[in-house]
Amino acid sequence: MANSTAPPISTQVAHPSPSFRLRSESLNSLRLRRVFDLFDRNGDGEITIEEICQALDRLGLGADPAELTSTVTAYIRPGAAGLAFDDFQSLHRTLGDALFGDPPSGGEAAEEEDMLEAFNVFDENGDGFISAKELQIVLDKLGLPDGQSIDRVHQMICSVDRDRDGLVDFSEFKHMMRTITVQSN
């Protein structure tokens, strides 16, 4: 739970990414879960301030450890060593509100736009389909172990490939994204 005495969040970001907070809750949760898992280097279900500093450094976004500590500590539950996924979501939501104001809205058209943006991340060659090789490349870039086995990637494709053509089209991708529920550890 976020502490009501959390220090104000600095909003001095030059040009924050418009995809910091997507309109689609399932896309946001999935993406945030992936980020959480990447930051949680030891896999203990918590992200420590040290792990956040290391991740930001690897991304070339070095942060002042003292400032980061003062902001993040307010979101760490008493007795915990770091942020649990729910705490991380609260911090992300607060940062989004501080940087962008109210959560984005816009109905189905806006959600469709977000899904197309996410789909295009995977569709590297722009042909309108996600192949096993494209999925493997993205999973590898994210540092996810599923990307190390092409057999596992093919299984992932088959699990959402409703027309059985070996590719994921945008319709199949949307269906998959709308049925995803992200669970915290």
mmCIF file of C-alpha atoms in Angstrom:
data_model
loop_
_atom_site.group_PDB
_atom_site.id
_atom_site.type_symbol
_atom_site.label_atom_id
_atom_site.label_comp_id
_atom_site.label_asym_id
_atom_site.label_seq_id
_atom_site.Cartn_x
_atom_site.Cartn_y
_atom_site.Cartn_z
ATOM 1 C CA MET A 1 0.000 0.000 0.000
ATOM 2 C CA ALA A 2 1.217 3.474 -0.793
ATOM 3 C CA ASN A 3 1.946 5.538 2.253
ATOM 4 C CA SER A 4 -0.045 8.775 2.464
ATOM 5 C CA THR A 5 3.122 10.570 3.561
ATOM 6 C CA ALA A 6 4.913 9.827 0.300
ATOM 7 C CA PRO A 7 7.175 12.677 -0.767
ATOM 8 C CA PRO A 8 6.144 14.634 -3.841
ATOM 9 C CA ILE A 9 7.316 13.079 -7.074
ATOM 10 C CA SER A 10 9.532 15.229 -9.249
ATOM 11 C CA THR A 11 7.900 16.014 -12.578
ATOM 12 C CA GLN A 12 11.028 17.334 -14.228
ATOM 13 C CA VAL A 13 11.036 14.885 -17.119
ATOM 14 C CA ALA A 14 11.927 16.448 -20.452
ATOM 15 C CA HIS A 15 9.625 14.510 -22.784
ATOM 16 C CA PRO A 16 8.000 11.553 -21.021
ATOM 17 C CA SER A 17 7.000 8.693 -23.259
ATOM 18 C CA PRO A 18 3.298 8.696 -24.169
ATOM 19 C CA SER A 19 3.349 4.930 -23.653
ATOM 20 C CA PHE A 20 4.363 5.289 -19.976
ATOM 21 C CA ARG A 21 0.760 4.562 -19.132
ATOM 22 C CA LEU A 22 -1.429 2.960 -21.773
ATOM 23 C CA ARG A 23 -5.211 3.182 -21.873
ATOM 24 C CA SER A 24 -5.585 -0.595 -21.871
ATOM 25 C CA GLU A 25 -5.397 -1.947 -18.328
ATOM 26 C CA SER A 26 -4.394 -5.432 -19.539
ATOM 27 C CA LEU A 27 -1.524 -4.000 -21.598
ATOM 28 C CA ASN A 28 -0.419 -1.837 -18.687
ATOM 29 C CA SER A 29 -0.487 -4.730 -16.234
ATOM 30 C CA LEU A 30 1.322 -7.095 -18.571
ATOM 31 C CA ARG A 31 4.009 -4.571 -19.422
ATOM 32 C CA LEU A 32 4.427 -3.564 -15.788
ATOM 33 C CA ARG A 33 4.712 -7.219 -14.742
ATOM 34 C CA ARG A 34 7.471 -7.737 -17.325
ATOM 35 C CA VAL A 35 9.332 -4.659 -16.055
ATOM 36 C CA PHE A 36 8.927 -5.841 -12.469
ATOM 37 C CA ASP A 37 10.315 -9.284 -13.335
ATOM 38 C CA LEU A 38 13.280 -7.741 -15.161
ATOM 39 C CA PHE A 39 14.076 -5.449 -12.214
ATOM 40 C CA ASP A 40 13.703 -8.289 -9.688
ATOM 41 C CA ARG A 41 17.100 -9.779 -10.518
ATOM 42 C CA ASN A 42 17.131 -12.389 -7.732
ATOM 43 C CA GLY A 43 13.515 -13.468 -8.351
ATOM 44 C CA ASP A 44 12.403 -13.066 -4.729
ATOM 45 C CA GLY A 45 9.192 -11.212 -5.620
ATOM 46 C CA GLU A 46 10.463 -7.846 -4.374
ATOM 47 C CA ILE A 47 12.392 -5.069 -6.031
ATOM 48 C CA THR A 48 14.880 -3.438 -3.713
ATOM 49 C CA ILE A 49 16.096 0.103 -4.168
ATOM 50 C CA GLU A 50 19.480 -1.370 -5.131
ATOM 51 C CA GLU A 51 17.837 -3.464 -7.877
ATOM 52 C CA ILE A 52 16.015 -0.374 -9.176
ATOM 53 C CA CYS A 53 19.286 1.598 -9.250
ATOM 54 C CA GLN A 54 21.049 -1.248 -11.097
ATOM 55 C CA ALA A 55 18.222 -1.552 -13.643
ATOM 56 C CA LEU A 56 18.110 2.194 -14.277
ATOM 57 C CA ASP A 57 21.893 2.250 -14.695
ATOM 58 C CA ARG A 58 21.725 -0.618 -17.223
ATOM 59 C CA LEU A 59 19.092 1.349 -19.142
ATOM 60 C CA GLY A 60 21.303 4.435 -19.124
ATOM 61 C CA LEU A 61 18.862 6.250 -16.836
ATOM 62 C CA GLY A 62 21.029 6.578 -13.762
ATOM 63 C CA ALA A 63 19.147 8.044 -10.828
ATOM 64 C CA ASP A 64 20.319 9.771 -7.686
ATOM 65 C CA PRO A 65 20.206 6.949 -5.098
ATOM 66 C CA ALA A 66 19.262 9.325 -2.262
ATOM 67 C CA GLU A 67 16.338 10.804 -4.221
ATOM 68 C CA LEU A 68 15.245 7.356 -5.365
ATOM 69 C CA THR A 69 15.395 6.067 -1.783
ATOM 70 C CA SER A 70 13.268 8.923 -0.464
ATOM 71 C CA THR A 71 10.613 8.353 -3.137
ATOM 72 C CA VAL A 72 10.520 4.544 -3.197
ATOM 73 C CA THR A 73 10.743 3.911 0.555
ATOM 74 C CA ALA A 74 7.271 5.375 1.032
ATOM 75 C CA TYR A 75 5.860 2.533 -1.131
ATOM 76 C CA ILE A 76 7.654 -0.344 0.606
ATOM 77 C CA ARG A 77 5.454 -2.130 3.119
ATOM 78 C CA PRO A 78 6.659 -2.189 6.730
ATOM 79 C CA GLY A 79 8.979 -5.129 7.282
ATOM 80 C CA ALA A 80 9.574 -5.718 3.561
ATOM 81 C CA ALA A 81 12.974 -5.412 1.901
ATOM 82 C CA GLY A 82 11.573 -3.951 -1.310
ATOM 83 C CA LEU A 83 8.527 -3.299 -3.451
ATOM 84 C CA ALA A 84 6.109 -6.154 -4.027
ATOM 85 C CA PHE A 85 4.331 -6.087 -7.411
ATOM 86 C CA ASP A 86 1.270 -4.307 -5.976
ATOM 87 C CA ASP A 87 3.542 -1.669 -4.416
ATOM 88 C CA PHE A 88 5.351 -1.264 -7.734
ATOM 89 C CA GLN A 89 1.988 -0.738 -9.461
ATOM 90 C CA SER A 90 1.074 1.948 -6.907
ATOM 91 C CA LEU A 91 4.380 3.725 -7.486
ATOM 92 C CA HIS A 92 3.906 3.530 -11.266
ATOM 93 C CA ARG A 93 0.344 4.892 -10.973
ATOM 94 C CA THR A 94 1.539 7.786 -8.789
ATOM 95 C CA LEU A 95 4.344 8.597 -11.219
ATOM 96 C CA GLY A 96 1.874 8.512 -14.108
ATOM 97 C CA ASP A 97 -0.521 10.845 -12.312
ATOM 98 C CA ALA A 98 2.318 13.239 -11.442
ATOM 99 C CA LEU A 99 3.693 13.261 -14.984
ATOM 100 C CA PHE A 100 0.511 13.115 -17.045
ATOM 101 C CA GLY A 101 -2.453 13.989 -14.832
ATOM 102 C CA ASP A 102 -5.553 11.832 -14.928
ATOM 103 C CA PRO A 103 -5.264 8.325 -16.354
ATOM 104 C CA PRO A 104 -5.726 8.229 -20.114
ATOM 105 C CA SER A 105 -9.114 7.393 -21.495
ATOM 106 C CA GLY A 106 -10.712 7.405 -24.865
ATOM 107 C CA GLY A 107 -12.767 4.262 -25.115
ATOM 108 C CA GLU A 108 -12.413 1.484 -27.619
ATOM 109 C CA ALA A 109 -10.637 3.513 -30.318
ATOM 110 C CA ALA A 110 -7.911 4.549 -27.871
ATOM 111 C CA GLU A 111 -7.524 0.998 -26.566
ATOM 112 C CA GLU A 112 -7.283 -0.256 -30.156
ATOM 113 C CA GLU A 113 -4.506 2.287 -30.805
ATOM 114 C CA ASP A 114 -2.597 1.071 -27.727
ATOM 115 C CA MET A 115 -2.974 -2.540 -28.812
ATOM 116 C CA LEU A 116 -1.727 -1.720 -32.291
ATOM 117 C CA GLU A 117 1.306 0.020 -30.764
ATOM 118 C CA ALA A 118 2.032 -3.081 -28.665
ATOM 119 C CA PHE A 119 1.463 -5.393 -31.655
ATOM 120 C CA ASN A 120 3.918 -3.376 -33.742
ATOM 121 C CA VAL A 121 6.626 -3.913 -31.119
ATOM 122 C CA PHE A 122 6.459 -7.632 -31.903
ATOM 123 C CA ASP A 123 5.805 -7.310 -35.656
ATOM 124 C CA GLU A 124 9.358 -6.253 -36.443
ATOM 125 C CA ASN A 125 9.118 -6.608 -40.216
ATOM 126 C CA GLY A 126 5.748 -4.823 -40.417
ATOM 127 C CA ASP A 127 3.972 -7.554 -42.381
ATOM 128 C CA GLY A 128 0.950 -7.626 -40.069
ATOM 129 C CA PHE A 129 1.867 -10.906 -38.400
ATOM 130 C CA ILE A 130 3.983 -12.000 -35.438
ATOM 131 C CA SER A 131 6.123 -14.982 -36.381
ATOM 132 C CA ALA A 132 7.870 -17.297 -33.947
ATOM 133 C CA LYS A 133 11.212 -15.707 -34.869
ATOM 134 C CA GLU A 134 9.879 -12.178 -34.195
ATOM 135 C CA LEU A 135 8.441 -13.265 -30.865
ATOM 136 C CA GLN A 136 11.716 -14.937 -29.950
ATOM 137 C CA ILE A 137 13.660 -11.731 -30.762
ATOM 138 C CA VAL A 138 11.416 -9.593 -28.529
ATOM 139 C CA LEU A 139 11.475 -12.110 -25.673
ATOM 140 C CA ASP A 140 15.256 -12.228 -25.934
ATOM 141 C CA LYS A 141 15.488 -8.414 -25.872
ATOM 142 C CA LEU A 142 13.368 -8.443 -22.719
ATOM 143 C CA GLY A 143 15.728 -10.987 -21.171
ATOM 144 C CA LEU A 144 12.952 -13.544 -20.737
ATOM 145 C CA PRO A 145 13.983 -17.212 -20.637
ATOM 146 C CA ASP A 146 11.054 -18.263 -22.875
ATOM 147 C CA GLY A 147 12.916 -16.673 -25.773
ATOM 148 C CA GLN A 148 15.825 -19.093 -25.477
ATOM 149 C CA SER A 149 13.859 -22.057 -26.844
ATOM 150 C CA ILE A 150 12.269 -21.857 -30.296
ATOM 151 C CA ASP A 151 10.096 -24.840 -29.315
ATOM 152 C CA ARG A 152 8.717 -22.851 -26.364
ATOM 153 C CA VAL A 153 8.119 -19.868 -28.670
ATOM 154 C CA HIS A 154 6.204 -22.106 -31.116
ATOM 155 C CA GLN A 155 4.067 -23.345 -28.196
ATOM 156 C CA MET A 156 3.316 -19.759 -27.259
ATOM 157 C CA ILE A 157 2.290 -18.951 -30.847
ATOM 158 C CA CYS A 158 0.085 -22.077 -31.056
ATOM 159 C CA SER A 159 -1.706 -21.147 -27.833
ATOM 160 C CA VAL A 160 -3.159 -17.993 -29.458
ATOM 161 C CA ASP A 161 -3.122 -18.929 -33.154
ATOM 162 C CA ARG A 162 -6.856 -19.488 -33.753
ATOM 163 C CA ASP A 163 -6.596 -19.966 -37.540
ATOM 164 C CA ARG A 164 -3.596 -22.342 -37.171
ATOM 165 C CA ASP A 165 -1.430 -20.583 -39.783
ATOM 166 C CA GLY A 166 1.629 -20.485 -37.481
ATOM 167 C CA LEU A 167 1.443 -16.704 -37.127
ATOM 168 C CA VAL A 168 -0.332 -14.307 -34.783
ATOM 169 C CA ASP A 169 -2.357 -11.651 -36.581
ATOM 170 C CA PHE A 170 -3.665 -8.479 -34.972
ATOM 171 C CA SER A 171 -7.086 -9.981 -34.240
ATOM 172 C CA GLU A 172 -5.508 -12.944 -32.428
ATOM 173 C CA PHE A 173 -3.199 -10.575 -30.550
ATOM 174 C CA LYS A 174 -6.158 -8.434 -29.400
ATOM 175 C CA HIS A 175 -8.051 -11.511 -28.268
ATOM 176 C CA MET A 176 -5.022 -12.692 -26.296
ATOM 177 C CA MET A 177 -4.505 -9.288 -24.678
ATOM 178 C CA ARG A 178 -8.149 -8.980 -23.657
ATOM 179 C CA THR A 179 -8.078 -12.360 -21.936
ATOM 180 C CA ILE A 180 -4.826 -11.838 -20.021
ATOM 181 C CA THR A 181 -5.015 -11.360 -16.320
ATOM 182 C CA VAL A 182 -1.804 -10.537 -14.528
ATOM 183 C CA GLN A 183 -1.362 -12.062 -11.130
ATOM 184 C CA SER A 184 1.063 -10.841 -8.527
ATOM 185 C CA ASN A 185 3.379 -13.320 -6.846
#
